[in-house]
mmCIF file with all atom_site columns, C-alpha atoms in Angstrom:
data_model
loop_
_atom_site.group_PDB
_atom_site.id
_atom_site.type_symbol
_atom_site.label_atom_id
_atom_site.label_alt_id
_atom_site.label_comp_id
_atom_site.label_asym_id
_atom_site.label_entity_id
_atom_site.label_seq_id
_atom_site.pdbx_PDB_ins_code
_atom_site.Cartn_x
_atom_site.Cartn_y
_atom_site.Cartn_z
_atom_site.occupancy
_atom_site.B_iso_or_equiv
_atom_site.pdbx_formal_charge
_atom_site.auth_seq_id
_atom_site.auth_comp_id
_atom_site.auth_asym_id
_atom_site.auth_atom_id
_atom_site.pdbx_PDB_model_num
ATOM 1  C CA . UNK A 1 1  ? 35.227 86.368  105.629 1.00 0.00 ? 25  UNK A CA 1
ATOM 2  C CA . UNK A 1 2  ? 35.095 88.761  102.847 1.00 0.00 ? 26  UNK A CA 1
ATOM 3  C CA . UNK A 1 3  ? 37.909 89.141  100.562 1.00 0.00 ? 27  UNK A CA 1
ATOM 4  C CA . UNK A 1 4  ? 39.071 91.207  97.853  1.00 0.00 ? 28  UNK A CA 1
ATOM 5  C CA . UNK A 1 5  ? 41.560 91.740  95.265  1.00 0.00 ? 29  UNK A CA 1
ATOM 6  C CA . UNK A 1 6  ? 42.600 95.473  95.302  1.00 0.00 ? 30  UNK A CA 1
ATOM 7  C CA . UNK A 1 7  ? 43.914 97.429  92.204  1.00 0.00 ? 31  UNK A CA 1
ATOM 8  C CA . UNK A 1 8  ? 47.792 98.496  93.395  1.00 0.00 ? 32  UNK A CA 1
ATOM 9  C CA . UNK A 1 9  ? 48.969 99.017  89.956  1.00 0.00 ? 33  UNK A CA 1
ATOM 10 C CA . UNK A 1 10 ? 50.724 95.134  90.000  1.00 0.00 ? 34  UNK A CA 1
ATOM 11 C CA . UNK A 1 11 ? 49.281 92.352  88.091  1.00 0.00 ? 35  UNK A CA 1
ATOM 12 C CA . UNK A 1 12 ? 47.836 90.386  90.763  1.00 0.00 ? 36  UNK A CA 1
ATOM 13 C CA . UNK A 1 13 ? 46.344 93.157  93.082  1.00 0.00 ? 37  UNK A CA 1
ATOM 14 C CA . UNK A 1 14 ? 46.726 93.290  96.984  1.00 0.00 ? 38  UNK A CA 1
ATOM 15 C CA . UNK A 1 15 ? 44.588 91.135  98.776  1.00 0.00 ? 39  UNK A CA 1
ATOM 16 C CA . UNK A 1 16 ? 42.579 92.932  101.423 1.00 0.00 ? 40  UNK A CA 1
ATOM 17 C CA . UNK A 1 17 ? 39.825 91.414  104.057 1.00 0.00 ? 41  UNK A CA 1
ATOM 18 C CA . UNK A 1 18 ? 36.702 93.723  103.527 1.00 0.00 ? 42  UNK A CA 1
ATOM 19 C CA . UNK A 1 19 ? 34.458 94.103  106.476 1.00 0.00 ? 43  UNK A CA 1
ATOM 20 C CA . UNK A 1 20 ? 30.912 92.282  106.817 1.00 0.00 ? 44  UNK A CA 1
ATOM 21 C CA . UNK A 1 21 ? 29.087 95.611  105.956 1.00 0.00 ? 45  UNK A CA 1
ATOM 22 C CA . UNK A 1 22 ? 31.294 96.402  102.755 1.00 0.00 ? 46  UNK A CA 1
ATOM 23 C CA . UNK A 1 23 ? 32.237 99.767  104.149 1.00 0.00 ? 47  UNK A CA 1
ATOM 24 C CA . UNK A 1 24 ? 35.637 99.073  105.451 1.00 0.00 ? 48  UNK A CA 1
ATOM 25 C CA . UNK A 1 25 ? 38.916 97.189  104.770 1.00 0.00 ? 49  UNK A CA 1
ATOM 26 C CA . UNK A 1 26 ? 42.597 96.425  105.414 1.00 0.00 ? 50  UNK A CA 1
ATOM 27 C CA . UNK A 1 27 ? 45.400 95.281  103.425 1.00 0.00 ? 51  UNK A CA 1
ATOM 28 C CA . UNK A 1 28 ? 46.726 91.753  104.861 1.00 0.00 ? 52  UNK A CA 1
ATOM 29 C CA . UNK A 1 29 ? 50.302 91.473  102.718 1.00 0.00 ? 53  UNK A CA 1
ATOM 30 C CA . UNK A 1 30 ? 51.809 90.307  106.018 1.00 0.00 ? 54  UNK A CA 1
ATOM 31 C CA . UNK A 1 31 ? 49.496 87.121  105.782 1.00 0.00 ? 55  UNK A CA 1
ATOM 32 C CA . UNK A 1 32 ? 49.204 86.927  102.172 1.00 0.00 ? 56  UNK A CA 1
ATOM 33 C CA . UNK A 1 33 ? 50.133 89.398  99.453  1.00 0.00 ? 57  UNK A CA 1
ATOM 34 C CA . UNK A 1 34 ? 47.434 88.228  97.012  1.00 0.00 ? 58  UNK A CA 1
ATOM 35 C CA . UNK A 1 35 ? 44.305 85.996  96.762  1.00 0.00 ? 59  UNK A CA 1
ATOM 36 C CA . UNK A 1 36 ? 46.286 83.407  94.670  1.00 0.00 ? 60  UNK A CA 1
ATOM 37 C CA . UNK A 1 37 ? 48.964 83.049  97.443  1.00 0.00 ? 61  UNK A CA 1
ATOM 38 C CA . UNK A 1 38 ? 46.625 83.194  100.409 1.00 0.00 ? 62  UNK A CA 1
ATOM 39 C CA . UNK A 1 39 ? 44.707 79.915  98.143  1.00 0.00 ? 63  UNK A CA 1
ATOM 40 C CA . UNK A 1 40 ? 47.974 78.234  97.979  1.00 0.00 ? 64  UNK A CA 1
ATOM 41 C CA . UNK A 1 41 ? 48.610 78.350  101.377 1.00 0.00 ? 65  UNK A CA 1
ATOM 42 C CA . UNK A 1 42 ? 44.902 78.308  102.493 1.00 0.00 ? 66  UNK A CA 1
ATOM 43 C CA . UNK A 1 43 ? 45.279 76.202  105.467 1.00 0.00 ? 67  UNK A CA 1
ATOM 44 C CA . UNK A 1 44 ? 47.744 78.263  107.180 1.00 0.00 ? 68  UNK A CA 1
ATOM 45 C CA . UNK A 1 45 ? 46.792 81.399  106.400 1.00 0.00 ? 69  UNK A CA 1
ATOM 46 C CA . UNK A 1 46 ? 42.776 81.382  106.622 1.00 0.00 ? 70  UNK A CA 1
ATOM 47 C CA . UNK A 1 47 ? 42.921 81.253  110.432 1.00 0.00 ? 71  UNK A CA 1
ATOM 48 C CA . UNK A 1 48 ? 44.347 84.121  110.214 1.00 0.00 ? 72  UNK A CA 1
ATOM 49 C CA . UNK A 1 49 ? 42.783 86.227  107.929 1.00 0.00 ? 73  UNK A CA 1
ATOM 50 C CA . UNK A 1 50 ? 39.773 85.045  109.701 1.00 0.00 ? 74  UNK A CA 1
ATOM 51 C CA . UNK A 1 51 ? 40.920 87.092  112.900 1.00 0.00 ? 75  UNK A CA 1
ATOM 52 C CA . UNK A 1 52 ? 41.819 89.745  111.443 1.00 0.00 ? 76  UNK A CA 1
ATOM 53 C CA . UNK A 1 53 ? 37.928 89.660  109.449 1.00 0.00 ? 77  UNK A CA 1
ATOM 54 C CA . UNK A 1 54 ? 36.506 89.331  113.367 1.00 0.00 ? 78  UNK A CA 1
ATOM 55 C CA . UNK A 1 55 ? 38.747 92.230  114.411 1.00 0.00 ? 79  UNK A CA 1
ATOM 56 C CA . UNK A 1 56 ? 38.079 94.631  111.520 1.00 0.00 ? 80  UNK A CA 1
ATOM 57 C CA . UNK A 1 57 ? 34.024 94.034  112.336 1.00 0.00 ? 81  UNK A CA 1
ATOM 58 C CA . UNK A 1 58 ? 34.670 94.860  115.893 1.00 0.00 ? 82  UNK A CA 1
ATOM 59 C CA . UNK A 1 59 ? 36.265 97.743  114.990 1.00 0.00 ? 83  UNK A CA 1
ATOM 60 C CA . UNK A 1 60 ? 39.409 97.007  116.376 1.00 0.00 ? 84  UNK A CA 1
ATOM 61 C CA . UNK A 1 61 ? 42.056 97.665  113.415 1.00 0.00 ? 85  UNK A CA 1
ATOM 62 C CA . UNK A 1 62 ? 43.849 100.945 113.258 1.00 0.00 ? 86  UNK A CA 1
ATOM 63 C CA . UNK A 1 63 ? 45.074 100.427 109.722 1.00 0.00 ? 87  UNK A CA 1
ATOM 64 C CA . UNK A 1 64 ? 41.542 99.870  108.391 1.00 0.00 ? 88  UNK A CA 1
ATOM 65 C CA . UNK A 1 65 ? 40.258 102.330 105.548 1.00 0.00 ? 89  UNK A CA 1
ATOM 66 C CA . UNK A 1 66 ? 37.053 103.033 103.644 1.00 0.00 ? 90  UNK A CA 1
ATOM 67 C CA . UNK A 1 67 ? 36.489 100.477 101.196 1.00 0.00 ? 91  UNK A CA 1
ATOM 68 C CA . UNK A 1 68 ? 35.810 101.359 97.831  1.00 0.00 ? 92  UNK A CA 1
ATOM 69 C CA . UNK A 1 69 ? 34.288 98.348  95.528  1.00 0.00 ? 93  UNK A CA 1
ATOM 70 C CA . UNK A 1 70 ? 35.315 100.646 92.194  1.00 0.00 ? 94  UNK A CA 1
ATOM 71 C CA . UNK A 1 71 ? 39.028 100.235 93.523  1.00 0.00 ? 95  UNK A CA 1
ATOM 72 C CA . UNK A 1 72 ? 39.354 96.502  93.017  1.00 0.00 ? 96  UNK A CA 1
ATOM 73 C CA . UNK A 1 73 ? 40.113 94.089  90.405  1.00 0.00 ? 97  UNK A CA 1
ATOM 74 C CA . UNK A 1 74 ? 38.589 90.905  89.675  1.00 0.00 ? 98  UNK A CA 1
ATOM 75 C CA . UNK A 1 75 ? 39.410 88.403  92.702  1.00 0.00 ? 99  UNK A CA 1
ATOM 76 C CA . UNK A 1 76 ? 41.755 86.389  90.616  1.00 0.00 ? 100 UNK A CA 1
ATOM 77 C CA . UNK A 1 77 ? 43.033 88.700  87.857  1.00 0.00 ? 101 UNK A CA 1
ATOM 78 C CA . UNK A 1 78 ? 45.576 86.339  86.332  1.00 0.00 ? 102 UNK A CA 1
ATOM 79 C CA . UNK A 1 79 ? 43.398 82.646  87.279  1.00 0.00 ? 103 UNK A CA 1
ATOM 80 C CA . UNK A 1 80 ? 46.170 80.334  86.069  1.00 0.00 ? 104 UNK A CA 1
ATOM 81 C CA . UNK A 1 81 ? 43.694 77.374  85.206  1.00 0.00 ? 105 UNK A CA 1
ATOM 82 C CA . UNK A 1 82 ? 42.178 79.930  82.340  1.00 0.00 ? 106 UNK A CA 1
#
């Protein structure tokens, strides 16, 4: 599973699932708004994110958009331990 943090103008960005070939992505705010949010609830959200990842790779996600690595932030823009 590939995850990224899309720059949406907010300090923590927005979590997206990225396709295996890095060409498509989909926002998953209904599962977890940020990567930190996903990590905080990983046991609950990981299976749901994995399902989206599989669907994205199979071309079954209508909301998918072209993935642009340059539009991303660091994975955890405000890592709490730092």
